[in-house]
Amino acid sequence: MSESLVDGKRITLRDVATAAGVTTSTVSKVINDRRDVGPEVRQRVQETIAALGYRPNSVARGLRTQRSDTIAIVTDDLEGIFTNSLMRGVEEVASAADKAVLLCNSYGDREREARQLSRLIDRQIDALIFMSGNRVGPRPEPAMEVPDHIPYVYLYEYGPPGTTAVLPDDQGGAALAVDHLIERGARRIVFLNGPTDWEATADRLAGFTAALERNGLPATSDLVESSPTWDPEDGYATMNALFERVPDLDAVFCCSDDLATGALEALHDRGVAVPNDVQVVGFDNRSLAIHQRPPLTTVALPLVEMGMEAGRLVLGERPIPESLELRVGCSLVARESTRS
């Protein structure tokens, strides 16, 4: 069977064989790139396939081979701010391996996820990625048991113990920001942290503290203030609180670009020149960062790279780390909010 139609008739494998003057098994060998077919016969079959517009039925082939050349992504947040970039990374690796990517959104509903997994397993998917598009955090075990022959990993979130997760190196990214500020003369650096119930805030705080200590600078608690939300408005208020407590600060590292947006506004309202008086670094590399006054130096999350690593893991193109946790390094994007 095939998906091709000519004059209302569906083109079959037998039609190709008859037109090429070969057996159906020879056509099958050519389609599956078997080497036991001579070059002249192979070329004739390929030309016949092209002329008839024949396309193998992937569903039927999947039933025979128990494979569909498909990676499925089950996300709980399709509208997450990082979803598209993570998916792009998976798709790049899948495309290079001649695989398709199928996306499902469970909206965090366990019953919906169970129905999706049931359909995906019935369609003989080759691999599975559970993904969050907004924040790193724990995710419960799959809503239904995944067969042993289908590898799966968690992307931008944790699974239950014993499962593999691909995560950003938030701690290393924070250290990049502090090192960058110190290299540009900052000595009194404060940290405008995010809500304390997020994993990222703990990791970035650990990176901030470790980098200060490694550079021989004090890492005291008065240099840190946590915003109750990620909103720029709370970034504004938290920046003012830090400035009142540490009036001699010469740099601020913000736990997100949204918070940095509020911090920049607070500094502008105080008449503080950025970066001459106070340097500012954000985190995430959101599209808004380059449009700030001045354009914001920030730490870029490796979203596309994380998606690619997840794809490589489920396709068996790279070994699963011994720790079952693959941390992907961040990078620093220098702009005008820090000194050149």
Coordinates of C-alpha atoms in Angstrom, one line a residue:
M1 CA 0.0 0.0 0.0
S2 CA 1.0 3.6 -0.4
E3 CA -0.2 7.1 0.1
S4 CA 0.0 8.0 -3.7
L5 CA -3.0 8.3 -5.9
V6 CA -3.1 8.3 -9.7
D7 CA -6.5 8.7 -11.4
G8 CA -8.1 7.9 -8.1
K9 CA -6.1 4.6 -7.8
R10 CA -3.8 4.0 -4.9
I11 CA -0.3 3.1 -6.1
T12 CA 1.0 -0.1 -4.5
L13 CA 4.3 -1.8 -4.2
R14 CA 3.1 -4.3 -6.8
D15 CA 2.4 -1.5 -9.2
V16 CA 6.0 -0.3 -8.9
A17 CA 7.3 -3.9 -9.3
T18 CA 5.2 -4.4 -12.5
A19 CA 6.3 -1.1 -14.0
A20 CA 10.0 -1.7 -13.3
G21 CA 9.9 -5.3 -14.3
V22 CA 11.0 -6.7 -11.0
T23 CA 9.6 -8.6 -8.0
T24 CA 7.9 -6.8 -5.1
S25 CA 10.7 -8.1 -2.8
T26 CA 13.2 -6.3 -5.0
V27 CA 11.3 -3.1 -4.7
S28 CA 11.2 -3.6 -0.9
K29 CA 14.9 -4.1 -0.8
V30 CA 15.5 -0.9 -2.7
I31 CA 13.2 1.1 -0.4
N32 CA 15.0 -0.3 2.6
D33 CA 18.4 0.4 1.1
R34 CA 19.4 -3.3 1.1
R35 CA 22.8 -3.9 -0.6
D36 CA 21.9 -7.1 -2.4
V37 CA 20.4 -5.3 -5.4
G38 CA 22.5 -4.5 -8.5
P39 CA 23.1 -0.8 -9.4
E40 CA 21.2 -1.0 -12.7
V41 CA 18.1 -2.6 -11.1
R42 CA 18.3 -0.2 -8.2
Q43 CA 18.3 2.8 -10.5
R44 CA 15.4 1.5 -12.5
V45 CA 13.3 0.9 -9.4
Q46 CA 14.1 4.3 -8.0
E47 CA 13.2 6.0 -11.3
T48 CA 9.9 4.1 -11.4
I49 CA 9.2 5.1 -7.8
A50 CA 9.8 8.7 -8.8
A51 CA 7.7 8.5 -12.0
L52 CA 4.7 6.9 -10.2
G53 CA 5.0 9.1 -7.1
Y54 CA 5.0 6.1 -4.9
R55 CA 5.4 6.7 -1.1
P56 CA 5.7 3.7 1.3
N57 CA 3.0 3.5 3.9
S58 CA 4.8 4.3 7.1
V59 CA 1.9 3.0 9.3
A60 CA 2.0 -0.4 7.6
R61 CA 5.8 -0.5 7.8
G62 CA 5.6 0.4 11.4
L63 CA 3.3 -2.5 12.2
R64 CA 5.9 -4.8 10.5
T65 CA 9.0 -3.4 12.1
Q66 CA 7.5 -2.2 15.4
R67 CA 9.0 1.2 14.6
S68 CA 7.6 4.5 13.2
D69 CA 10.7 6.7 12.9
T70 CA 9.0 9.1 15.3
I71 CA 10.0 10.8 18.6
A72 CA 7.1 12.0 20.7
I73 CA 7.2 14.9 23.0
V74 CA 4.7 15.1 25.8
T75 CA 4.7 18.6 27.4
D76 CA 2.6 19.9 30.2
D77 CA 3.0 23.5 29.1
L78 CA 2.7 24.2 25.4
E79 CA 2.6 28.0 26.0
G80 CA 5.8 28.0 28.1
I81 CA 8.3 30.7 27.3
F82 CA 11.0 28.1 26.5
T83 CA 8.8 25.5 24.8
N84 CA 9.6 26.5 21.2
S85 CA 13.4 26.6 21.6
L86 CA 13.5 23.3 23.4
M87 CA 11.4 21.7 20.7
R88 CA 13.6 23.2 18.0
G89 CA 16.6 21.4 19.5
V90 CA 14.8 18.0 19.5
E91 CA 13.6 18.5 15.9
E92 CA 17.1 19.4 14.6
V93 CA 18.5 16.1 15.9
A94 CA 15.4 14.1 14.8
S95 CA 15.6 15.6 11.3
A96 CA 19.3 14.7 10.9
A97 CA 18.4 11.2 11.9
D98 CA 15.4 11.1 9.4
K99 CA 12.9 11.0 12.2
A100 CA 9.7 12.8 12.7
V101 CA 8.6 14.7 15.9
L102 CA 5.1 14.4 17.3
L103 CA 4.0 16.9 20.0
C104 CA 1.3 16.3 22.7
N105 CA 0.2 18.7 25.4
S106 CA -1.2 17.2 28.6
Y107 CA -1.8 20.5 30.3
G108 CA -0.6 18.7 33.5
D109 CA -3.8 16.5 33.4
R110 CA -2.9 12.9 34.3
E111 CA -5.9 11.3 32.5
R112 CA -5.2 13.3 29.4
E113 CA -1.5 12.2 29.5
A114 CA -2.5 8.6 29.9
R115 CA -4.7 8.7 26.8
Q116 CA -1.9 10.4 24.8
L117 CA 0.6 7.8 25.9
S118 CA -1.7 5.0 25.0
R119 CA -2.2 6.4 21.5
L120 CA 1.5 7.1 21.1
I121 CA 2.5 3.6 22.1
D122 CA 0.0 2.1 19.8
R123 CA 1.6 4.1 17.0
Q124 CA 4.9 2.4 17.6
I125 CA 6.8 5.6 18.6
D126 CA 10.6 5.0 18.8
A127 CA 11.3 7.3 21.7
L128 CA 9.6 9.7 24.1
I129 CA 10.6 13.0 25.8
F130 CA 8.7 14.5 28.7
M131 CA 9.2 18.2 28.7
S132 CA 8.4 21.4 30.6
G133 CA 8.4 24.7 28.8
N134 CA 8.5 27.0 31.8
R135 CA 10.5 25.9 34.9
V136 CA 12.7 23.1 36.1
G137 CA 10.9 21.0 38.7
P138 CA 9.8 17.5 39.6
R139 CA 7.4 15.7 37.4
P140 CA 5.6 12.4 38.5
E141 CA 6.2 9.2 36.8
P142 CA 4.4 8.7 33.4
A143 CA 0.6 8.5 33.7
M144 CA 0.8 5.0 32.2
E145 CA 3.7 2.4 32.0
V146 CA 6.0 2.9 29.1
P147 CA 7.2 -0.3 27.5
D148 CA 10.9 -1.2 28.0
H149 CA 11.7 -0.9 24.3
I150 CA 10.7 2.8 24.2
P151 CA 13.5 5.0 25.7
Y152 CA 12.5 8.2 27.4
V153 CA 14.1 11.2 29.1
Y154 CA 12.9 14.3 30.9
L155 CA 13.8 17.7 29.4
Y156 CA 13.9 20.9 31.5
E157 CA 12.3 19.0 34.4
Y158 CA 13.0 16.0 36.7
G159 CA 11.4 12.6 36.6
P160 CA 11.1 10.1 39.4
P161 CA 14.3 8.5 40.8
G162 CA 16.2 6.3 38.2
T163 CA 15.1 8.4 35.2
T164 CA 17.3 10.6 33.0
A165 CA 17.0 14.4 32.9
V166 CA 18.5 17.1 30.7
L167 CA 18.8 20.3 32.6
P168 CA 20.6 23.7 32.4
D169 CA 23.7 24.4 34.4
D170 CA 22.2 27.3 36.3
Q171 CA 24.9 27.3 38.9
G172 CA 27.6 27.5 36.3
G173 CA 25.7 30.2 34.5
A174 CA 25.5 32.4 37.6
A175 CA 29.3 32.0 38.0
L176 CA 29.7 33.2 34.4
A177 CA 27.8 36.4 35.3
V178 CA 29.8 37.1 38.5
D179 CA 33.2 36.4 36.7
H180 CA 32.1 38.8 33.9
L181 CA 31.3 41.6 36.4
I182 CA 34.6 41.1 38.3
E183 CA 36.6 41.2 35.1
R184 CA 35.0 44.5 34.4
G185 CA 36.0 46.0 37.7
A186 CA 33.0 45.3 39.9
R187 CA 33.8 44.6 43.6
R188 CA 30.5 45.2 45.4
I189 CA 28.1 42.9 43.6
V190 CA 24.5 42.2 44.9
F191 CA 22.2 39.4 43.8
L192 CA 18.6 40.2 43.0
N193 CA 17.2 36.6 43.3
G194 CA 13.8 35.2 42.3
P195 CA 11.1 33.4 44.3
T196 CA 12.7 31.0 46.7
D197 CA 10.5 28.0 45.8
W198 CA 12.1 27.7 42.4
E199 CA 15.0 25.3 41.9
A200 CA 16.7 27.8 39.6
T201 CA 16.9 30.5 42.3
A202 CA 18.8 28.1 44.6
D203 CA 21.2 27.0 41.9
R204 CA 21.9 30.5 40.7
L205 CA 22.4 31.7 44.3
A206 CA 24.9 28.9 44.9
G207 CA 26.7 29.9 41.7
F208 CA 26.8 33.6 42.8
T209 CA 28.1 32.8 46.2
A210 CA 30.8 30.3 45.0
A211 CA 32.0 32.7 42.4
L212 CA 32.4 35.6 44.9
E213 CA 34.3 33.4 47.3
R214 CA 36.5 32.0 44.5
N215 CA 37.5 35.6 43.6
G216 CA 38.2 36.6 47.2
L217 CA 35.1 38.8 47.6
P218 CA 32.7 38.7 50.6
A219 CA 29.6 36.6 50.1
T220 CA 27.4 37.9 52.9
S221 CA 23.7 37.5 53.2
D222 CA 23.1 41.3 53.0
L223 CA 24.1 41.2 49.3
V224 CA 21.1 39.0 48.4
E225 CA 17.5 39.9 48.2
S226 CA 14.7 37.6 46.9
S227 CA 11.8 39.0 44.9
P228 CA 8.4 37.5 45.7
T229 CA 7.7 37.0 41.9
W230 CA 9.5 37.2 38.6
D231 CA 7.5 40.3 37.6
P232 CA 9.5 43.5 36.6
E233 CA 7.4 45.4 39.2
D234 CA 8.8 43.3 42.0
G235 CA 12.3 43.6 40.4
Y236 CA 11.9 47.3 40.7
A237 CA 11.0 47.2 44.4
T238 CA 13.7 44.6 45.2
M239 CA 16.3 46.7 43.5
N240 CA 15.4 49.7 45.6
A241 CA 15.6 47.6 48.8
L242 CA 19.1 46.4 47.8
F243 CA 20.2 49.9 47.1
E244 CA 19.0 51.1 50.5
R245 CA 20.9 48.3 52.2
V246 CA 24.0 48.4 50.1
P247 CA 24.4 52.0 48.9
D248 CA 27.9 51.4 47.7
L249 CA 27.0 48.6 45.3
D250 CA 28.6 48.8 41.9
A251 CA 26.9 45.8 40.1
V252 CA 23.7 43.8 40.3
F253 CA 23.2 40.3 39.0
C254 CA 19.5 39.5 38.5
C255 CA 18.1 36.0 38.5
S256 CA 16.1 36.7 35.3
D257 CA 15.8 39.2 32.5
D258 CA 12.3 40.2 33.7
L259 CA 13.7 41.1 37.2
A260 CA 16.6 42.9 35.5
T261 CA 14.0 45.0 33.5
G262 CA 12.6 46.2 36.8
A263 CA 16.1 46.7 38.3
L264 CA 17.2 48.9 35.4
E265 CA 14.1 51.1 35.7
A266 CA 14.8 51.5 39.5
L267 CA 18.4 52.6 38.8
H268 CA 17.2 55.0 36.1
D269 CA 14.7 56.6 38.5
R270 CA 17.5 57.0 41.0
G271 CA 19.7 58.8 38.5
V272 CA 22.2 55.9 38.5
A273 CA 24.1 55.6 35.3
V274 CA 24.3 52.1 33.8
P275 CA 27.0 50.7 33.3
N276 CA 29.3 53.6 34.5
D277 CA 28.0 53.7 38.1
V278 CA 26.3 50.2 38.4
Q279 CA 26.7 47.3 36.0
V280 CA 23.7 45.0 35.4
V281 CA 23.5 41.3 34.3
G282 CA 20.3 39.3 33.7
F283 CA 19.6 35.6 33.2
D284 CA 17.7 33.7 30.4
N285 CA 18.5 35.8 27.3
R286 CA 14.8 36.6 26.6
S287 CA 14.0 38.5 23.5
L288 CA 13.3 41.6 25.7
A289 CA 16.9 41.8 26.9
I290 CA 18.3 43.5 23.8
H291 CA 15.6 46.2 23.9
Q292 CA 16.4 47.5 27.4
R293 CA 18.0 50.8 28.1
P294 CA 20.9 50.0 27.8
P295 CA 20.7 46.6 26.1
L296 CA 21.0 44.0 28.8
T297 CA 24.0 41.7 29.3
T298 CA 22.6 38.3 30.2
V299 CA 23.3 34.6 30.7
A300 CA 21.7 32.6 27.9
L301 CA 20.0 29.4 28.8
P302 CA 21.1 26.6 26.4
L303 CA 17.6 25.7 25.3
V304 CA 18.2 24.5 21.8
E305 CA 21.3 22.6 22.9
M306 CA 19.3 20.9 25.7
G307 CA 16.6 19.8 23.2
M308 CA 19.4 18.4 21.0
E309 CA 20.9 16.5 23.9
A310 CA 17.6 15.0 24.8
G311 CA 17.1 13.9 21.2
R312 CA 20.6 12.4 21.1
L313 CA 20.0 10.5 24.3
V314 CA 16.7 8.9 23.3
L315 CA 18.2 8.0 19.8
G316 CA 21.2 6.4 21.5
E317 CA 23.6 8.8 19.9
R318 CA 25.2 9.6 23.2
P319 CA 25.6 7.5 26.4
I320 CA 23.4 8.2 29.4
P321 CA 25.4 9.9 32.1
E322 CA 26.2 7.8 35.1
S323 CA 24.4 10.3 37.3
L324 CA 21.3 10.2 35.1
E325 CA 21.5 14.0 35.0
L326 CA 22.9 15.9 32.0
R327 CA 23.6 19.5 32.8
V328 CA 24.2 21.7 29.7
G329 CA 26.4 24.7 30.1
C330 CA 25.1 28.3 29.7
S331 CA 26.8 31.1 27.9
L332 CA 27.2 34.8 28.5
V333 CA 25.8 37.4 26.0
A334 CA 27.7 40.7 26.7
R335 CA 25.8 43.9 25.8
E336 CA 25.9 47.6 27.0
S337 CA 24.7 47.1 30.6
T338 CA 28.2 46.1 31.5
R339 CA 31.4 47.8 30.7
S340 CA 33.4 46.8 27.6

